[in-house]
mmCIF file of C-alpha atoms in Angstrom:
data_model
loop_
_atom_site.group_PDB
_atom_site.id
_atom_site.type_symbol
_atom_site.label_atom_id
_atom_site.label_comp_id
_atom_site.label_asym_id
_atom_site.label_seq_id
_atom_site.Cartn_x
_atom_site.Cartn_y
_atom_site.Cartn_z
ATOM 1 C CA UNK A 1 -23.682 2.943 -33.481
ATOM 2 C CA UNK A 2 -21.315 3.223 -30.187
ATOM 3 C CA UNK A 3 -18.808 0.387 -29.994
ATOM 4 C CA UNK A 4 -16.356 -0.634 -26.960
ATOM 5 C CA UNK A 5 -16.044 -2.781 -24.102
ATOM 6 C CA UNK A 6 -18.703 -1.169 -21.944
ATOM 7 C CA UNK A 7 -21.382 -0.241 -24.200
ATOM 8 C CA UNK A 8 -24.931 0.447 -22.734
ATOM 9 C CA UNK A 9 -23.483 0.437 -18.966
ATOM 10 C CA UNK A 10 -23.753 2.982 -16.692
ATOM 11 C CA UNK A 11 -20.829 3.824 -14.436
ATOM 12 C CA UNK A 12 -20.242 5.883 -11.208
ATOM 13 C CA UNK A 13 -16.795 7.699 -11.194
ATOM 14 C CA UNK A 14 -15.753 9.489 -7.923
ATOM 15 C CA UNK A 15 -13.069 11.732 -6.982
ATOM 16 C CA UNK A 16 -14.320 12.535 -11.154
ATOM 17 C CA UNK A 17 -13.236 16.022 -11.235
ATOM 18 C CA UNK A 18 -9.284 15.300 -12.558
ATOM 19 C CA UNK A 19 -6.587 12.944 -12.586
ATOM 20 C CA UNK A 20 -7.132 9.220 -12.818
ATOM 21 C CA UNK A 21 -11.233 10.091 -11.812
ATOM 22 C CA UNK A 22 -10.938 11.865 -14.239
ATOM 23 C CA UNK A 23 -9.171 9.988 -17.039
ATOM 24 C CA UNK A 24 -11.476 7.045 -15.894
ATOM 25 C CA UNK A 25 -14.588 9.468 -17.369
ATOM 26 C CA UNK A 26 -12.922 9.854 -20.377
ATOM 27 C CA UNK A 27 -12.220 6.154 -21.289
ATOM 28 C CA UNK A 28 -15.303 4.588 -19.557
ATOM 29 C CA UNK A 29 -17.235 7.125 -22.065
ATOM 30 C CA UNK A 30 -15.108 6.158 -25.209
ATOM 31 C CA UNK A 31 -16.003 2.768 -24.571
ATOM 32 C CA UNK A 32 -19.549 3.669 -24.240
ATOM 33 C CA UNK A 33 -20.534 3.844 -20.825
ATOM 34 C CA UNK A 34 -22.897 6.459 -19.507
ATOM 35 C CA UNK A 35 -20.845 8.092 -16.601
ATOM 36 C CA UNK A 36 -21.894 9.922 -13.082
ATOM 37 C CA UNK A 37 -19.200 12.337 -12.377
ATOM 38 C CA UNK A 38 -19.057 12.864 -9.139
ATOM 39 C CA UNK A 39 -16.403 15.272 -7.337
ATOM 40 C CA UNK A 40 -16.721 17.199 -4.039
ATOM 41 C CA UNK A 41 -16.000 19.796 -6.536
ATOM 42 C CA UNK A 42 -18.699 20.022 -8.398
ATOM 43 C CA UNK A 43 -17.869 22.321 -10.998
ATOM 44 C CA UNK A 44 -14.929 20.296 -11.762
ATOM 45 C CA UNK A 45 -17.077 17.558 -12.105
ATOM 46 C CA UNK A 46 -19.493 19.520 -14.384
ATOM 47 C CA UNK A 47 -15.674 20.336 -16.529
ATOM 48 C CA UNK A 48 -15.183 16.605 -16.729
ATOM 49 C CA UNK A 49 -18.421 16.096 -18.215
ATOM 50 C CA UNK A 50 -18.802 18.821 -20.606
ATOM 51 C CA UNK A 51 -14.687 18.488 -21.619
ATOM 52 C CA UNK A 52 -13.141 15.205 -21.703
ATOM 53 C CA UNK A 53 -16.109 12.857 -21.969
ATOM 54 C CA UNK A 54 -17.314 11.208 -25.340
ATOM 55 C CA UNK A 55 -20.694 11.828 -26.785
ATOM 56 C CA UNK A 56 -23.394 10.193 -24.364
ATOM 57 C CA UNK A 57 -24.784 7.005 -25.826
ATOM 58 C CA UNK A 58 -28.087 8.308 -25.136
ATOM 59 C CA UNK A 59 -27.547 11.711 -26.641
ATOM 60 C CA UNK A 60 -30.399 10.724 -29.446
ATOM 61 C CA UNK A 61 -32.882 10.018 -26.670
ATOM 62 C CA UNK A 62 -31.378 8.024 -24.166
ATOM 63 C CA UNK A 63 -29.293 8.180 -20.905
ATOM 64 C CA UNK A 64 -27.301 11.068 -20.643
ATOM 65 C CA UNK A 65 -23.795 11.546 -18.871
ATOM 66 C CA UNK A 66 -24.356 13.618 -15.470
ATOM 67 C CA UNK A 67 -21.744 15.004 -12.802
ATOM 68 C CA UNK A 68 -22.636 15.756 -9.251
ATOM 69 C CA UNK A 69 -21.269 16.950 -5.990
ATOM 70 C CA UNK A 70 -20.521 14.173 -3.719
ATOM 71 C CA UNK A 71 -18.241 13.816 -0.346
ATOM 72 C CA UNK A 72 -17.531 10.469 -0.311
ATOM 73 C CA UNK A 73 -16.818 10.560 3.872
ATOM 74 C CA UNK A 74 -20.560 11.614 4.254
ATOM 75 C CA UNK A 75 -22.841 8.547 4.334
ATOM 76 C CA UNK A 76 -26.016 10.415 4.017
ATOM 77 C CA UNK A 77 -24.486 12.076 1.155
ATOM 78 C CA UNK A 78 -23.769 8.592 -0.778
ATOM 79 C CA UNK A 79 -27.498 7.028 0.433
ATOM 80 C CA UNK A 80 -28.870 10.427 -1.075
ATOM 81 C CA UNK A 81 -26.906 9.920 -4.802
ATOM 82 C CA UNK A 82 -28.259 5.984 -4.609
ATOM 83 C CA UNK A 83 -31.610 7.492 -4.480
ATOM 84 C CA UNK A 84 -31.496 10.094 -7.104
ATOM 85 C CA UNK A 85 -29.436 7.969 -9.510
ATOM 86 C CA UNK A 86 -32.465 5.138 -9.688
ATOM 87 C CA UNK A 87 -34.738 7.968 -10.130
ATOM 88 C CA UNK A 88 -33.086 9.659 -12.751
ATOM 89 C CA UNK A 89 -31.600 6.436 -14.416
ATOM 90 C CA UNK A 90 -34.183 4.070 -13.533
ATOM 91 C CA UNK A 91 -31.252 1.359 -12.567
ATOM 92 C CA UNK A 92 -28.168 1.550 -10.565
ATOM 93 C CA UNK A 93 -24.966 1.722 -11.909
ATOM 94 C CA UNK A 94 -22.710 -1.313 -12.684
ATOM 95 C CA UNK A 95 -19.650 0.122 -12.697
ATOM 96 C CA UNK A 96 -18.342 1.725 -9.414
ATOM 97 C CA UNK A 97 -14.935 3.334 -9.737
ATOM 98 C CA UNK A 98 -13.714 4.433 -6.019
ATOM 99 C CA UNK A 99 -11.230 7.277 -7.131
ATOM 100 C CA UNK A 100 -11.954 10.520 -4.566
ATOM 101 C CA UNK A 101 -8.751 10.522 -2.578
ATOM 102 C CA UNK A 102 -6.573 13.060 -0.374
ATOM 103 C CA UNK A 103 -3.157 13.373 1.302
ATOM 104 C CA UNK A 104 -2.228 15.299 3.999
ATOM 105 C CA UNK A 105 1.349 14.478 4.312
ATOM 106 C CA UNK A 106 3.260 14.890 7.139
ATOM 107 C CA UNK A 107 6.658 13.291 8.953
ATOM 108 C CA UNK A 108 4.909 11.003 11.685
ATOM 109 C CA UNK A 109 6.469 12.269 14.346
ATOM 110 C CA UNK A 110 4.704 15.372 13.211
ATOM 111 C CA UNK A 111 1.359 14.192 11.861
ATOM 112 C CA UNK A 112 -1.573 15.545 13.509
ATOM 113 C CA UNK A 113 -4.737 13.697 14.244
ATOM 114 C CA UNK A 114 -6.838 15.600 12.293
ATOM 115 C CA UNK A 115 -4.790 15.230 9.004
ATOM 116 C CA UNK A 116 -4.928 11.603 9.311
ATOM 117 C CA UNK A 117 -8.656 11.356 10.687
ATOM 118 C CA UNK A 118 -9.405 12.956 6.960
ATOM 119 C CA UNK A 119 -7.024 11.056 4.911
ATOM 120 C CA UNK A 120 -8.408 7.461 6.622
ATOM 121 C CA UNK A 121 -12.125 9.057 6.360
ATOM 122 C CA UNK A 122 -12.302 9.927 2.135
ATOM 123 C CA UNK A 123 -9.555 7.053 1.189
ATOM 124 C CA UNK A 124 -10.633 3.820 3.732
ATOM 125 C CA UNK A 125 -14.086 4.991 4.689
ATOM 126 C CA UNK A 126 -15.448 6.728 1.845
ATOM 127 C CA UNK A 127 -14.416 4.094 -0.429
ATOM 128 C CA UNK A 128 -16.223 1.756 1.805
ATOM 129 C CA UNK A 129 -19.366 3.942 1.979
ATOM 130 C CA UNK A 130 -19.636 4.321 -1.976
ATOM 131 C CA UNK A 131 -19.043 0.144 -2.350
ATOM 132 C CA UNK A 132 -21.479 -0.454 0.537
ATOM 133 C CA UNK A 133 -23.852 1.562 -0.261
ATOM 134 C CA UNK A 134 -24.355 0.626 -4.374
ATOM 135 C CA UNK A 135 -23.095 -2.784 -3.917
ATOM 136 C CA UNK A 136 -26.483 -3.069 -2.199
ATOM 137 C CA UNK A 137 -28.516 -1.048 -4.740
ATOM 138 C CA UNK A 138 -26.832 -3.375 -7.547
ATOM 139 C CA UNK A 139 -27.608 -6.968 -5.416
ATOM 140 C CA UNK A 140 -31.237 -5.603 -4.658
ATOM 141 C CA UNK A 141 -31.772 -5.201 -8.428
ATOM 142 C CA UNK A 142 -30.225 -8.826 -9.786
ATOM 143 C CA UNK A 143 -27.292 -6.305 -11.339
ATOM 144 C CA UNK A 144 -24.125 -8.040 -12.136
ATOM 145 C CA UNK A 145 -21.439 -5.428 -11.633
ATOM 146 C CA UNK A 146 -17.201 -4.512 -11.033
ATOM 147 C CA UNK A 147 -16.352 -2.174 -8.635
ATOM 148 C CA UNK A 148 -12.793 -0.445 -9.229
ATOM 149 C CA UNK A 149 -11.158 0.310 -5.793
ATOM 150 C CA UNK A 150 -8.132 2.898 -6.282
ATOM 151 C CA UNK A 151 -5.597 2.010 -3.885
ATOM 152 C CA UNK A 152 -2.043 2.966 -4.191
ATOM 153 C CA UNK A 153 1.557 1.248 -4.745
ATOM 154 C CA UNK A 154 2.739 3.509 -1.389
ATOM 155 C CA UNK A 155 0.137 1.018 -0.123
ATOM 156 C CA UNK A 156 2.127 -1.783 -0.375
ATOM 157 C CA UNK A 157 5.291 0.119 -0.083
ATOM 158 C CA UNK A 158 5.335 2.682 2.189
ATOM 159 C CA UNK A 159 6.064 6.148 1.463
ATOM 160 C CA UNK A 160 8.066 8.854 3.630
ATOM 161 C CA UNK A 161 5.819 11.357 5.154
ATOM 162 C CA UNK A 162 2.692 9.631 4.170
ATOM 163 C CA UNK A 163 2.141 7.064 7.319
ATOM 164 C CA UNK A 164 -1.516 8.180 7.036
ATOM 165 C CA UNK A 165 -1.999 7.486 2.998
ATOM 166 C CA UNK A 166 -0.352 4.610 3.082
ATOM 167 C CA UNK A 167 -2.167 2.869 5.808
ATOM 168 C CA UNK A 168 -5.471 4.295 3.754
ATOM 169 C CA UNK A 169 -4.314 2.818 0.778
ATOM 170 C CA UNK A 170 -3.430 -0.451 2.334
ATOM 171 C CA UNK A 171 -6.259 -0.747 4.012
ATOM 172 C CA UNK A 172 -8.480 -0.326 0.313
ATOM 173 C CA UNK A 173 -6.389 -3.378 -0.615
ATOM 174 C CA UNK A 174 -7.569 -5.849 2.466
ATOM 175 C CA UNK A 175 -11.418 -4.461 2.001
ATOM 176 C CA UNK A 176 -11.197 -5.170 -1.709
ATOM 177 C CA UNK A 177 -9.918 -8.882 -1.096
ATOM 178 C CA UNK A 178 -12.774 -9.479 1.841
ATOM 179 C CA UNK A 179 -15.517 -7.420 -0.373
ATOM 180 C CA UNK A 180 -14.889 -9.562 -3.214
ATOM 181 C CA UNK A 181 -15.506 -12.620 -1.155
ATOM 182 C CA UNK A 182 -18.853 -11.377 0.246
ATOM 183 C CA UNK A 183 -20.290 -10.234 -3.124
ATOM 184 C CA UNK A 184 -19.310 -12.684 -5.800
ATOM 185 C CA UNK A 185 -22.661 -14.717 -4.748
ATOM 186 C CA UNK A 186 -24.109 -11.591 -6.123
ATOM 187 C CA UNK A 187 -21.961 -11.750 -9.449
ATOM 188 C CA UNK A 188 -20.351 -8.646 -8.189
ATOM 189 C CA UNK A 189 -16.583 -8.226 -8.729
ATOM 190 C CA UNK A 190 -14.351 -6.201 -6.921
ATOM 191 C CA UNK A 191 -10.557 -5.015 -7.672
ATOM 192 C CA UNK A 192 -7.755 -3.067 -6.914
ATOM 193 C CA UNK A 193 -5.133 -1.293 -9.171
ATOM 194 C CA UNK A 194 -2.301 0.084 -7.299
ATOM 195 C CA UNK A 195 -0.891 2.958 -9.479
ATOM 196 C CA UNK A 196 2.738 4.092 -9.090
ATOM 197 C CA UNK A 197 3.812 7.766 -9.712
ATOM 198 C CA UNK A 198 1.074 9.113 -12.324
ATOM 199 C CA UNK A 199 1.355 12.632 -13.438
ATOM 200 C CA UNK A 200 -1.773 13.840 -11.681
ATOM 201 C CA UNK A 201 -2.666 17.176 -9.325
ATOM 202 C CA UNK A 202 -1.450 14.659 -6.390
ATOM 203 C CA UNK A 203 2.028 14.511 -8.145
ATOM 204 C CA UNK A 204 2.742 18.593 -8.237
ATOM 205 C CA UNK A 205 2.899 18.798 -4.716
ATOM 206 C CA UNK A 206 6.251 16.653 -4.502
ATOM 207 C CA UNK A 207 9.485 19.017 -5.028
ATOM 208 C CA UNK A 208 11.464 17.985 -8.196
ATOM 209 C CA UNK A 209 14.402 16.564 -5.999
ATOM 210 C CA UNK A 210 11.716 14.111 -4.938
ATOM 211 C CA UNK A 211 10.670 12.891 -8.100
ATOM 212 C CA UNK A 212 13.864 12.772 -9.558
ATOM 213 C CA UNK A 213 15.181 9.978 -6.673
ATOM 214 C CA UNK A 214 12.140 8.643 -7.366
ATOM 215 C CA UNK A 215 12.242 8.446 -11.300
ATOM 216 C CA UNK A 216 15.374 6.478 -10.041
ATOM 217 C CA UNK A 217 13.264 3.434 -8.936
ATOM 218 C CA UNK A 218 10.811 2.838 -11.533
ATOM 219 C CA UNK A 219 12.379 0.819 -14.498
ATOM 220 C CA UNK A 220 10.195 2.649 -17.321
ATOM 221 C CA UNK A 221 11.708 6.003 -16.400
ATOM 222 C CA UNK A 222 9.066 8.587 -16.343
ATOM 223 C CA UNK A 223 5.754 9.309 -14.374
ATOM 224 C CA UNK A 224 2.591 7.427 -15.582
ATOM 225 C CA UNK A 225 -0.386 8.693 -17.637
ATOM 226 C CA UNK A 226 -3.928 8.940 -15.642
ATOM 227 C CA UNK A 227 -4.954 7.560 -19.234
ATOM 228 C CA UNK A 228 -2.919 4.383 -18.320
ATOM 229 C CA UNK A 229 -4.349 3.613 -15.314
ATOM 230 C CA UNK A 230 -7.905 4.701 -16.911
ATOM 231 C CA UNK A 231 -7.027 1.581 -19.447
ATOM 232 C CA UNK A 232 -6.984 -1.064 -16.624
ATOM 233 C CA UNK A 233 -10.261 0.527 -15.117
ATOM 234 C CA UNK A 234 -12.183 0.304 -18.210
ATOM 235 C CA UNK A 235 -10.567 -3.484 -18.563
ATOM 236 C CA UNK A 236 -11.727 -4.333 -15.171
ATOM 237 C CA UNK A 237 -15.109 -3.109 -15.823
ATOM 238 C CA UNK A 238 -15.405 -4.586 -18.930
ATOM 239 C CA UNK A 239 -16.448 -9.118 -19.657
ATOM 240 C CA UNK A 240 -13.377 -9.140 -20.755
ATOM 241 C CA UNK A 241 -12.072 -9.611 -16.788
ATOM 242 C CA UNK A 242 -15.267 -11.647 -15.891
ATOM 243 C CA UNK A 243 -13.257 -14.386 -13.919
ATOM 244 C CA UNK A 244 -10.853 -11.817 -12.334
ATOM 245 C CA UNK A 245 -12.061 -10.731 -9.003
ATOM 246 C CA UNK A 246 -10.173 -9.633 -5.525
ATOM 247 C CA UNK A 247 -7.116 -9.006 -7.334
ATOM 248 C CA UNK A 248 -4.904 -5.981 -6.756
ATOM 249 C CA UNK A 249 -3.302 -4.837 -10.231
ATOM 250 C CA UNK A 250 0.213 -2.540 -10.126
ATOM 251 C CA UNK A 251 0.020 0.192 -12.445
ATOM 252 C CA UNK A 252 3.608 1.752 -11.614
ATOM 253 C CA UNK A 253 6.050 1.320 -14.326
ATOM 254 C CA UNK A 254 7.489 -1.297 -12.497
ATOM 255 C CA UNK A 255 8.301 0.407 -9.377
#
């Protein structure tokens, strides 16, 4: 018999395919959620699935774990995966977890428009398309439900050479305050976590010079865990947060 704080849901992962997507998969599963991995990469996706998800709850005859391709930015792309999850799962899910994110980074002075046109159109607007979109399917269908929104503590901060993330990751924040507001008549939470400096893909891009000044500002000394911020995910999805709602949750070490 599966056990954990999610049993018998079924959850939607983007941005699935590694780091905190990733983790999220992993956890969500172990607590006994049936997860949609979805990824622009699909065969990372597929990886996620087959490699660092528990056994489906429905393995003995019931709903099965699933990854598929998905650009969040493309909104015929998200109505499409709406459709074919109620026909393949018979239900939407109740768990949303907005994790498919980019950077482009760049000095400002130097950022092109293209570079932040994509970073604004997968981190503000595809997040928005994927909550929009099965917000609806899950207040059409009397589905209570918590939909994860990964923002980012450069959000709040600021970050050199990211004006375009940031303002992305920001801008997650203020749409997961006002989203929360529209949809808790539908019993539909909606949150935030802010992680820090988690040892993800995202990370090994920034020279070790970098990380070292910033090791410097976060109190716990070391980079996060995707695993930690998966934690707070499967918290947030779970009854045991049923009266927290519009909140955006640090996950930084203390930065």
């Amino acid at each position: 018999m599966v056990s954990g704080l999610v049993v018998g849901r079924l959850a939607l992962v983007t941005g699935a395919g590694s780091g905190i997507g990733r983790a999220a998969c992993q956890v969500l599963s172990k607590e006994g959620a049936t997860v949609i991995a979805a990824d622009r990469n699909y065969e990372a996706a597929v990886q996620t699935i087959k490699t660092h998800t528990a056994l489906a709850p429905g393995t003995n005859g019931g709903e099965e774990h699933s990854a598929v391709e998905l650009d969040v930015s493309n909104s015929k792309a998200v109505q499409d995966l709406v459709q074919d999850t109620l026909k393949q799962y018979k239900k939407p899910p109740c768990i949303i977890v907005n994790s498919a994110g980019i950077t482009r980074d760049n000095w400002m002075l130097k950022l092109s428009e293209e570079d932040y046109d994509s970073v604004l159109n997968v981190n503000l607007k595809g997040t928005f398309l994927v909550m929009q979109a099965f917000a609806k399917a899950m207040a059409e269908s009397s589905v209570s439900g918590s939909v994860i929104n990964i923002s980012s503590i450069v959000g709040k901060y600021g970050n050199m050479g990211q004006t375009n993330y940031a303002s992305s990751k920001a801008g997650v924040v203020a749409m997961t305050q006002s989203a929360a507001k529209e949809l808790g008549k539908f019993n539909i939470r909606v949150n935030a976590i802010l992680p820090g400096f988690i040892d993800t893909p995202i990370i090994k891009t920034v020279p070790d010079k970098v990380k070292e000044q910033i090791m410097k500002l976060v109190p716990l000394g070391r980079l996060g865990n995707p695993a930690e911020v998966a934690e707070v995910i499967a918290f947030l999805s779970s009854d045991k947060s049923s009266f927290i709602t519009g909140a955006a949750i640090d996950v930084s070490g203390g930065y």
